[in-house]
Amino acid sequence: EAQVTQNPRYLITVTGKKLTVTCSQNMNHEYMSWYRQDPGLGLRQIYYSMNVEVTDKGDVPEGYKVSRKEKRNFPLILESPSPNQTSLYFCASSFGAGGVNQPQHFGDGTRLSIL
Amino acid sequence: AQSVTQLGSHVSVSEGALVLLRCNYSSSVPPYLFWYVQYPNQGLQLLLKYTSAATLVKGINGFEAEFKKSETSFHLTKPSAHMSDAAEYFCAVKIQGAQKLVFGQGTRLTINP
């Protein structure tokens, strides 16, 4: 089954404790992206990757890091989490950057609470 | 910069009534347009996409959207609401050649029995 898998689904942690949210896709997609969803703001892109070893900033990259060492994986790293990073996070992938014939496939989300 | 505006953060309709969710975009060039649906505790699922082949686009679950260039709109409609349509709906735009989707703020649809 084609899917994007995120782990963990839920996490409560404390300020300053490094954490990683993993994302894996089994569709051989080149493009992967991370979004955060906040009430009233929709989804905002954090980082994206066009292919292995190619990453770039989205609209809200501050406080986040990513890596793309393998095509299927695109982990999101919070080196020193802060309460303003409490949010719902989504990973997505596609065969391109989401053009007409390349809709993005989304994971089920990771709800992070930073105390 | 391109943007997407969804009018109404919350829409409530009765079961069987018309559903209309509004989306306006700002772009100087023809964009790609999408509607996504998010059910509780799930990720986003593609409802439909504008391909430029036809201005009226049909999607899954009986939804459709009409692209109106003169109004820069891409409103989502369904003739008769069903209880299972209760969800949050997002309009998104991608400018050709750009590397990301820009999402609207989302509209939460509630269906009253």
PDB file of C-alpha atoms in Angstrom:
ATOM      1  CA  GLU A   1       0.000   0.000   0.000  1.00  0.00           C
ATOM      2  CA  ALA A   2       1.317   3.424  -1.006  1.00  0.00           C
ATOM      3  CA  GLN A   3       1.804   5.523   2.074  1.00  0.00           C
ATOM      4  CA  VAL A   4       3.716   8.175   3.957  1.00  0.00           C
ATOM      5  CA  THR A   5       4.503   7.077   7.509  1.00  0.00           C
ATOM      6  CA  GLN A   6       5.304   9.475  10.316  1.00  0.00           C
ATOM      7  CA  ASN A   7       6.530   8.617  13.804  1.00  0.00           C
ATOM      8  CA  PRO A   8       5.685   9.337  16.488  1.00  0.00           C
ATOM      9  CA  ARG A   9       2.038  10.295  16.066  1.00  0.00           C
ATOM     10  CA  TYR A  10       1.977  12.098  19.399  1.00  0.00           C
ATOM     11  CA  LEU A  11       4.752  13.489  21.573  1.00  0.00           C
ATOM     12  CA  ILE A  12       4.823  15.599  24.702  1.00  0.00           C
ATOM     13  CA  THR A  13       8.260  16.840  25.659  1.00  0.00           C
ATOM     14  CA  VAL A  14      10.044  19.699  27.387  1.00  0.00           C
ATOM     15  CA  THR A  15      11.822  22.791  26.157  1.00  0.00           C
ATOM     16  CA  GLY A  16      15.353  22.179  24.940  1.00  0.00           C
ATOM     17  CA  LYS A  17      15.216  18.405  24.618  1.00  0.00           C
ATOM     18  CA  LYS A  18      16.235  17.448  21.090  1.00  0.00           C
ATOM     19  CA  LEU A  19      13.721  15.419  19.146  1.00  0.00           C
ATOM     20  CA  THR A  20      13.359  13.867  15.715  1.00  0.00           C
ATOM     21  CA  VAL A  21      10.175  13.123  13.823  1.00  0.00           C
ATOM     22  CA  THR A  22      10.700  10.494  11.182  1.00  0.00           C
ATOM     23  CA  CYS A  23       9.014  10.366   7.784  1.00  0.00           C
ATOM     24  CA  SER A  24       9.215   7.525   5.313  1.00  0.00           C
ATOM     25  CA  GLN A  25       7.505   6.984   1.951  1.00  0.00           C
ATOM     26  CA  ASN A  26       7.309   3.815  -0.146  1.00  0.00           C
ATOM     27  CA  MET A  27       6.387   5.376  -3.496  1.00  0.00           C
ATOM     28  CA  ASN A  28       9.890   6.233  -4.751  1.00  0.00           C
ATOM     29  CA  HIS A  29       8.967   9.925  -4.748  1.00  0.00           C
ATOM     30  CA  GLU A  30      11.695  12.475  -5.362  1.00  0.00           C
ATOM     31  CA  TYR A  31       9.988  15.369  -3.613  1.00  0.00           C
ATOM     32  CA  MET A  32       9.323  15.443   0.129  1.00  0.00           C
ATOM     33  CA  SER A  33       8.166  18.253   2.339  1.00  0.00           C
ATOM     34  CA  TRP A  34       7.349  19.133   5.940  1.00  0.00           C
ATOM     35  CA  TYR A  35       4.443  21.364   6.979  1.00  0.00           C
ATOM     36  CA  ARG A  36       3.114  22.598  10.252  1.00  0.00           C
ATOM     37  CA  GLN A  37      -0.587  23.184  10.772  1.00  0.00           C
ATOM     38  CA  ASP A  38      -1.815  25.802  13.218  1.00  0.00           C
ATOM     39  CA  PRO A  39      -5.403  26.965  13.791  1.00  0.00           C
ATOM     40  CA  GLY A  40      -6.368  29.789  11.461  1.00  0.00           C
ATOM     41  CA  LEU A  41      -3.102  29.594   9.541  1.00  0.00           C
ATOM     42  CA  GLY A  42      -3.591  26.498   7.397  1.00  0.00           C
ATOM     43  CA  LEU A  43      -0.468  24.550   6.502  1.00  0.00           C
ATOM     44  CA  ARG A  44       2.869  26.297   6.221  1.00  0.00           C
ATOM     45  CA  GLN A  45       5.894  24.720   4.640  1.00  0.00           C
ATOM     46  CA  ILE A  46       8.947  24.248   6.868  1.00  0.00           C
ATOM     47  CA  TYR A  47      11.465  22.556   4.568  1.00  0.00           C
ATOM     48  CA  TYR A  48      11.373  20.611   1.355  1.00  0.00           C
ATOM     49  CA  SER A  49      13.652  18.305  -0.586  1.00  0.00           C
ATOM     50  CA  MET A  50      13.768  17.869  -4.342  1.00  0.00           C
ATOM     51  CA  ASN A  51      15.871  14.714  -4.114  1.00  0.00           C
ATOM     52  CA  VAL A  52      18.587  12.979  -2.092  1.00  0.00           C
ATOM     53  CA  GLU A  53      21.002  15.483  -0.538  1.00  0.00           C
ATOM     54  CA  VAL A  54      18.965  18.429  -1.908  1.00  0.00           C
ATOM     55  CA  THR A  55      17.014  20.385   0.696  1.00  0.00           C
ATOM     56  CA  ASP A  56      15.776  23.945   0.935  1.00  0.00           C
ATOM     57  CA  LYS A  57      13.917  26.233   3.304  1.00  0.00           C
ATOM     58  CA  GLY A  58      10.204  26.755   3.136  1.00  0.00           C
ATOM     59  CA  ASP A  59       8.281  29.615   4.710  1.00  0.00           C
ATOM     60  CA  VAL A  60       8.917  28.858   8.397  1.00  0.00           C
ATOM     61  CA  PRO A  61      12.281  27.059   8.746  1.00  0.00           C
ATOM     62  CA  GLU A  62      13.530  28.703  11.965  1.00  0.00           C
ATOM     63  CA  GLY A  63      14.241  26.187  14.712  1.00  0.00           C
ATOM     64  CA  TYR A  64      14.110  23.147  12.422  1.00  0.00           C
ATOM     65  CA  LYS A  65      16.607  21.015  10.536  1.00  0.00           C
ATOM     66  CA  VAL A  66      16.144  18.280   7.972  1.00  0.00           C
ATOM     67  CA  SER A  67      18.269  15.754   6.132  1.00  0.00           C
ATOM     68  CA  ARG A  68      17.744  13.612   3.047  1.00  0.00           C
ATOM     69  CA  LYS A  69      20.349  10.876   3.002  1.00  0.00           C
ATOM     70  CA  GLU A  70      18.026   8.314   1.436  1.00  0.00           C
ATOM     71  CA  LYS A  71      15.234   8.811  -1.044  1.00  0.00           C
ATOM     72  CA  ARG A  72      12.552   7.296   1.158  1.00  0.00           C
ATOM     73  CA  ASN A  73      13.344   9.123   4.429  1.00  0.00           C
ATOM     74  CA  PHE A  74      13.081  12.780   5.380  1.00  0.00           C
ATOM     75  CA  PRO A  75      13.403  13.307   9.141  1.00  0.00           C
ATOM     76  CA  LEU A  76      12.526  16.599  10.843  1.00  0.00           C
ATOM     77  CA  ILE A  77      14.855  17.580  13.671  1.00  0.00           C
ATOM     78  CA  LEU A  78      14.162  20.058  16.455  1.00  0.00           C
ATOM     79  CA  GLU A  79      17.551  20.668  18.074  1.00  0.00           C
ATOM     80  CA  SER A  80      16.220  22.773  20.939  1.00  0.00           C
ATOM     81  CA  PRO A  81      12.425  22.724  20.914  1.00  0.00           C
ATOM     82  CA  SER A  82      10.490  25.672  22.286  1.00  0.00           C
ATOM     83  CA  PRO A  83       6.793  26.066  23.181  1.00  0.00           C
ATOM     84  CA  ASN A  84       6.068  28.015  19.964  1.00  0.00           C
ATOM     85  CA  GLN A  85       6.853  24.824  18.054  1.00  0.00           C
ATOM     86  CA  THR A  86       3.843  23.122  19.596  1.00  0.00           C
ATOM     87  CA  SER A  87       1.857  22.200  16.507  1.00  0.00           C
ATOM     88  CA  LEU A  88       0.553  19.482  14.211  1.00  0.00           C
ATOM     89  CA  TYR A  89       3.185  18.416  11.689  1.00  0.00           C
ATOM     90  CA  PHE A  90       2.686  16.756   8.328  1.00  0.00           C
ATOM     91  CA  CYS A  91       5.117  15.114   5.976  1.00  0.00           C
ATOM     92  CA  ALA A  92       4.219  14.875   2.289  1.00  0.00           C
ATOM     93  CA  SER A  93       5.755  13.417  -0.842  1.00  0.00           C
ATOM     94  CA  SER A  94       5.180  13.502  -4.597  1.00  0.00           C
ATOM     95  CA  PHE A  95       6.799  12.782  -7.932  1.00  0.00           C
ATOM     96  CA  GLY A  96       7.595  16.412  -8.371  1.00  0.00           C
ATOM     97  CA  ALA A  97       6.687  19.540  -6.434  1.00  0.00           C
ATOM     98  CA  GLY A  98       2.961  18.940  -6.580  1.00  0.00           C
ATOM     99  CA  GLY A  99       2.078  19.839 -10.137  1.00  0.00           C
ATOM    100  CA  VAL A 100      -1.103  18.965 -11.926  1.00  0.00           C
ATOM    101  CA  ASN A 101      -0.339  15.289 -12.290  1.00  0.00           C
ATOM    102  CA  GLN A 102       1.761  15.029  -9.153  1.00  0.00           C
ATOM    103  CA  PRO A 103      -0.484  15.529  -6.132  1.00  0.00           C
ATOM    104  CA  GLN A 104       1.185  15.379  -2.788  1.00  0.00           C
ATOM    105  CA  HIS A 105       0.550  12.385  -0.531  1.00  0.00           C
ATOM    106  CA  PHE A 106       0.353  13.219   3.158  1.00  0.00           C
ATOM    107  CA  GLY A 107       1.168  11.301   6.295  1.00  0.00           C
ATOM    108  CA  ASP A 108      -1.336  11.131   9.160  1.00  0.00           C
ATOM    109  CA  GLY A 109       0.406  13.829  11.158  1.00  0.00           C
ATOM    110  CA  THR A 110       2.454  14.181  14.334  1.00  0.00           C
ATOM    111  CA  ARG A 111       1.085  16.226  17.198  1.00  0.00           C
ATOM    112  CA  LEU A 112       3.919  17.802  19.175  1.00  0.00           C
ATOM    113  CA  SER A 113       3.472  19.519  22.524  1.00  0.00           C
ATOM    114  CA  ILE A 114       6.505  21.369  23.907  1.00  0.00           C
ATOM    115  CA  LEU A 115       6.125  22.293  27.568  1.00  0.00           C
TER     116      LEU A 115
ATOM    117  CA  ALA B   1       3.835  36.466  -3.491  1.00  0.00           C
ATOM    118  CA  GLN B   2       0.957  34.196  -4.259  1.00  0.00           C
ATOM    119  CA  SER B   3      -1.671  33.671  -1.597  1.00  0.00           C
ATOM    120  CA  VAL B   4      -4.868  31.789  -1.026  1.00  0.00           C
ATOM    121  CA  THR B   5      -7.874  33.063   0.919  1.00  0.00           C
ATOM    122  CA  GLN B   6     -10.684  30.867   2.102  1.00  0.00           C
ATOM    123  CA  LEU B   7     -13.727  32.862   3.121  1.00  0.00           C
ATOM    124  CA  GLY B   8     -15.245  31.491   6.291  1.00  0.00           C
ATOM    125  CA  SER B   9     -13.277  29.435   8.790  1.00  0.00           C
ATOM    126  CA  HIS B  10     -16.418  27.525   9.666  1.00  0.00           C
ATOM    127  CA  VAL B  11     -19.388  26.611   7.464  1.00  0.00           C
ATOM    128  CA  SER B  12     -22.452  24.792   8.728  1.00  0.00           C
ATOM    129  CA  VAL B  13     -25.138  23.288   6.471  1.00  0.00           C
ATOM    130  CA  SER B  14     -28.010  20.879   6.879  1.00  0.00           C
ATOM    131  CA  GLU B  15     -27.838  17.357   5.546  1.00  0.00           C
ATOM    132  CA  GLY B  16     -29.074  17.402   1.938  1.00  0.00           C
ATOM    133  CA  ALA B  17     -28.339  21.107   1.464  1.00  0.00           C
ATOM    134  CA  LEU B  18     -25.897  22.672  -0.968  1.00  0.00           C
ATOM    135  CA  VAL B  19     -22.293  22.927   0.161  1.00  0.00           C
ATOM    136  CA  LEU B  20     -20.312  25.970  -1.010  1.00  0.00           C
ATOM    137  CA  LEU B  21     -16.764  26.565   0.212  1.00  0.00           C
ATOM    138  CA  ARG B  22     -15.062  29.640  -1.140  1.00  0.00           C
ATOM    139  CA  CYS B  23     -11.463  30.014  -2.290  1.00  0.00           C
ATOM    140  CA  ASN B  24      -9.780  32.992  -3.931  1.00  0.00           C
ATOM    141  CA  TYR B  25      -6.175  33.119  -5.030  1.00  0.00           C
ATOM    142  CA  SER B  26      -3.794  35.838  -6.041  1.00  0.00           C
ATOM    143  CA  SER B  27      -1.487  35.083  -8.913  1.00  0.00           C
ATOM    144  CA  SER B  28      -0.387  36.907 -12.026  1.00  0.00           C
ATOM    145  CA  VAL B  29       0.056  33.669 -13.951  1.00  0.00           C
ATOM    146  CA  PRO B  30      -2.281  30.684 -14.213  1.00  0.00           C
ATOM    147  CA  PRO B  31      -1.674  28.469 -11.208  1.00  0.00           C
ATOM    148  CA  TYR B  32      -2.379  24.874 -10.443  1.00  0.00           C
ATOM    149  CA  LEU B  33      -5.252  24.675  -7.960  1.00  0.00           C
ATOM    150  CA  PHE B  34      -6.215  21.945  -5.532  1.00  0.00           C
ATOM    151  CA  TRP B  35      -8.775  21.138  -2.887  1.00  0.00           C
ATOM    152  CA  TYR B  36      -7.764  18.810  -0.067  1.00  0.00           C
ATOM    153  CA  VAL B  37      -9.943  17.325   2.682  1.00  0.00           C
ATOM    154  CA  GLN B  38      -8.796  16.448   6.190  1.00  0.00           C
ATOM    155  CA  TYR B  39     -10.860  14.089   8.315  1.00  0.00           C
ATOM    156  CA  PRO B  40     -10.264  14.042  12.078  1.00  0.00           C
ATOM    157  CA  ASN B  41      -6.886  12.632  13.091  1.00  0.00           C
ATOM    158  CA  GLN B  42      -5.872  12.056   9.492  1.00  0.00           C
ATOM    159  CA  GLY B  43      -3.632  13.654   6.915  1.00  0.00           C
ATOM    160  CA  LEU B  44      -4.810  15.593   3.893  1.00  0.00           C
ATOM    161  CA  GLN B  45      -6.428  13.758   1.001  1.00  0.00           C
ATOM    162  CA  LEU B  46      -6.720  15.171  -2.512  1.00  0.00           C
ATOM    163  CA  LEU B  47     -10.329  15.976  -3.489  1.00  0.00           C
ATOM    164  CA  LEU B  48      -9.743  17.460  -6.904  1.00  0.00           C
ATOM    165  CA  LYS B  49      -7.282  19.442  -8.981  1.00  0.00           C
ATOM    166  CA  TYR B  50      -7.494  22.048 -11.724  1.00  0.00           C
ATOM    167  CA  THR B  51      -5.767  20.852 -14.876  1.00  0.00           C
ATOM    168  CA  SER B  52      -6.553  23.817 -17.194  1.00  0.00           C
ATOM    169  CA  ALA B  53      -8.339  21.420 -19.565  1.00  0.00           C
ATOM    170  CA  ALA B  54     -11.777  22.345 -18.232  1.00  0.00           C
ATOM    171  CA  THR B  55     -12.971  25.062 -15.916  1.00  0.00           C
ATOM    172  CA  LEU B  56     -15.391  22.744 -14.107  1.00  0.00           C
ATOM    173  CA  VAL B  57     -13.505  20.043 -12.262  1.00  0.00           C
ATOM    174  CA  LYS B  58     -15.122  16.969 -10.768  1.00  0.00           C
ATOM    175  CA  GLY B  59     -13.588  15.269  -7.773  1.00  0.00           C
ATOM    176  CA  ILE B  60     -14.280  12.441  -5.402  1.00  0.00           C
ATOM    177  CA  ASN B  61     -17.343  12.083  -3.158  1.00  0.00           C
ATOM    178  CA  GLY B  62     -19.535  14.203  -5.426  1.00  0.00           C
ATOM    179  CA  PHE B  63     -17.562  17.423  -5.036  1.00  0.00           C
ATOM    180  CA  GLU B  64     -16.722  19.743  -7.887  1.00  0.00           C
ATOM    181  CA  ALA B  65     -15.035  23.111  -8.287  1.00  0.00           C
ATOM    182  CA  GLU B  66     -15.184  25.800 -10.932  1.00  0.00           C
ATOM    183  CA  PHE B  67     -12.155  27.820 -11.980  1.00  0.00           C
ATOM    184  CA  LYS B  68     -13.077  31.428 -12.750  1.00  0.00           C
ATOM    185  CA  LYS B  69     -10.064  33.358 -13.970  1.00  0.00           C
ATOM    186  CA  SER B  70     -11.876  36.709 -14.036  1.00  0.00           C
ATOM    187  CA  GLU B  71     -12.751  36.323 -10.367  1.00  0.00           C
ATOM    188  CA  THR B  72      -9.528  34.492  -9.392  1.00  0.00           C
ATOM    189  CA  SER B  73     -11.731  31.964  -7.632  1.00  0.00           C
ATOM    190  CA  PHE B  74     -11.911  28.198  -7.296  1.00  0.00           C
ATOM    191  CA  HIS B  75     -14.969  27.544  -5.131  1.00  0.00           C
ATOM    192  CA  LEU B  76     -15.845  24.015  -4.025  1.00  0.00           C
ATOM    193  CA  THR B  77     -19.441  22.795  -4.225  1.00  0.00           C
ATOM    194  CA  LYS B  78     -21.536  19.709  -3.607  1.00  0.00           C
ATOM    195  CA  PRO B  79     -25.255  19.662  -4.440  1.00  0.00           C
ATOM    196  CA  SER B  80     -26.350  17.629  -1.422  1.00  0.00           C
ATOM    197  CA  ALA B  81     -24.391  17.403   1.823  1.00  0.00           C
ATOM    198  CA  HIS B  82     -23.930  14.115   3.604  1.00  0.00           C
ATOM    199  CA  MET B  83     -23.013  13.600   7.235  1.00  0.00           C
ATOM    200  CA  SER B  84     -19.749  11.981   6.143  1.00  0.00           C
ATOM    201  CA  ASP B  85     -18.677  15.269   4.496  1.00  0.00           C
ATOM    202  CA  ALA B  86     -17.955  16.795   7.898  1.00  0.00           C
ATOM    203  CA  ALA B  87     -14.248  17.626   7.791  1.00  0.00           C
ATOM    204  CA  GLU B  88     -11.801  20.459   7.246  1.00  0.00           C
ATOM    205  CA  TYR B  89     -11.209  21.560   3.671  1.00  0.00           C
ATOM    206  CA  PHE B  90      -8.126  23.281   2.321  1.00  0.00           C
ATOM    207  CA  CYS B  91      -7.648  25.115  -0.934  1.00  0.00           C
ATOM    208  CA  ALA B  92      -4.079  25.172  -2.236  1.00  0.00           C
ATOM    209  CA  VAL B  93      -2.265  26.843  -5.111  1.00  0.00           C
ATOM    210  CA  LYS B  94       0.968  25.990  -6.852  1.00  0.00           C
ATOM    211  CA  ILE B  95       2.549  28.399  -9.252  1.00  0.00           C
ATOM    212  CA  GLN B  96       4.061  26.708 -12.284  1.00  0.00           C
ATOM    213  CA  GLY B  97       7.791  26.302 -11.735  1.00  0.00           C
ATOM    214  CA  ALA B  98       7.541  26.884  -7.979  1.00  0.00           C
ATOM    215  CA  GLN B  99       8.538  24.216  -5.502  1.00  0.00           C
ATOM    216  CA  LYS B 100       5.689  24.329  -3.022  1.00  0.00           C
ATOM    217  CA  LEU B 101       1.987  24.426  -2.385  1.00  0.00           C
ATOM    218  CA  VAL B 102       0.527  27.461  -0.649  1.00  0.00           C
ATOM    219  CA  PHE B 103      -2.478  26.561   1.473  1.00  0.00           C
ATOM    220  CA  GLY B 104      -5.449  28.574   2.568  1.00  0.00           C
ATOM    221  CA  GLN B 105      -6.417  28.815   6.210  1.00  0.00           C
ATOM    222  CA  GLY B 106      -8.906  25.981   5.976  1.00  0.00           C
ATOM    223  CA  THR B 107     -12.696  25.790   6.343  1.00  0.00           C
ATOM    224  CA  ARG B 108     -14.289  23.474   8.836  1.00  0.00           C
ATOM    225  CA  LEU B 109     -17.526  22.034   7.439  1.00  0.00           C
ATOM    226  CA  THR B 110     -20.214  20.906   9.879  1.00  0.00           C
ATOM    227  CA  ILE B 111     -23.282  18.976   8.715  1.00  0.00           C
ATOM    228  CA  ASN B 112     -26.452  19.300  10.778  1.00  0.00           C
ATOM    229  CA  PRO B 113     -28.919  16.378  10.809  1.00  0.00           C
TER     230      PRO B 113
END
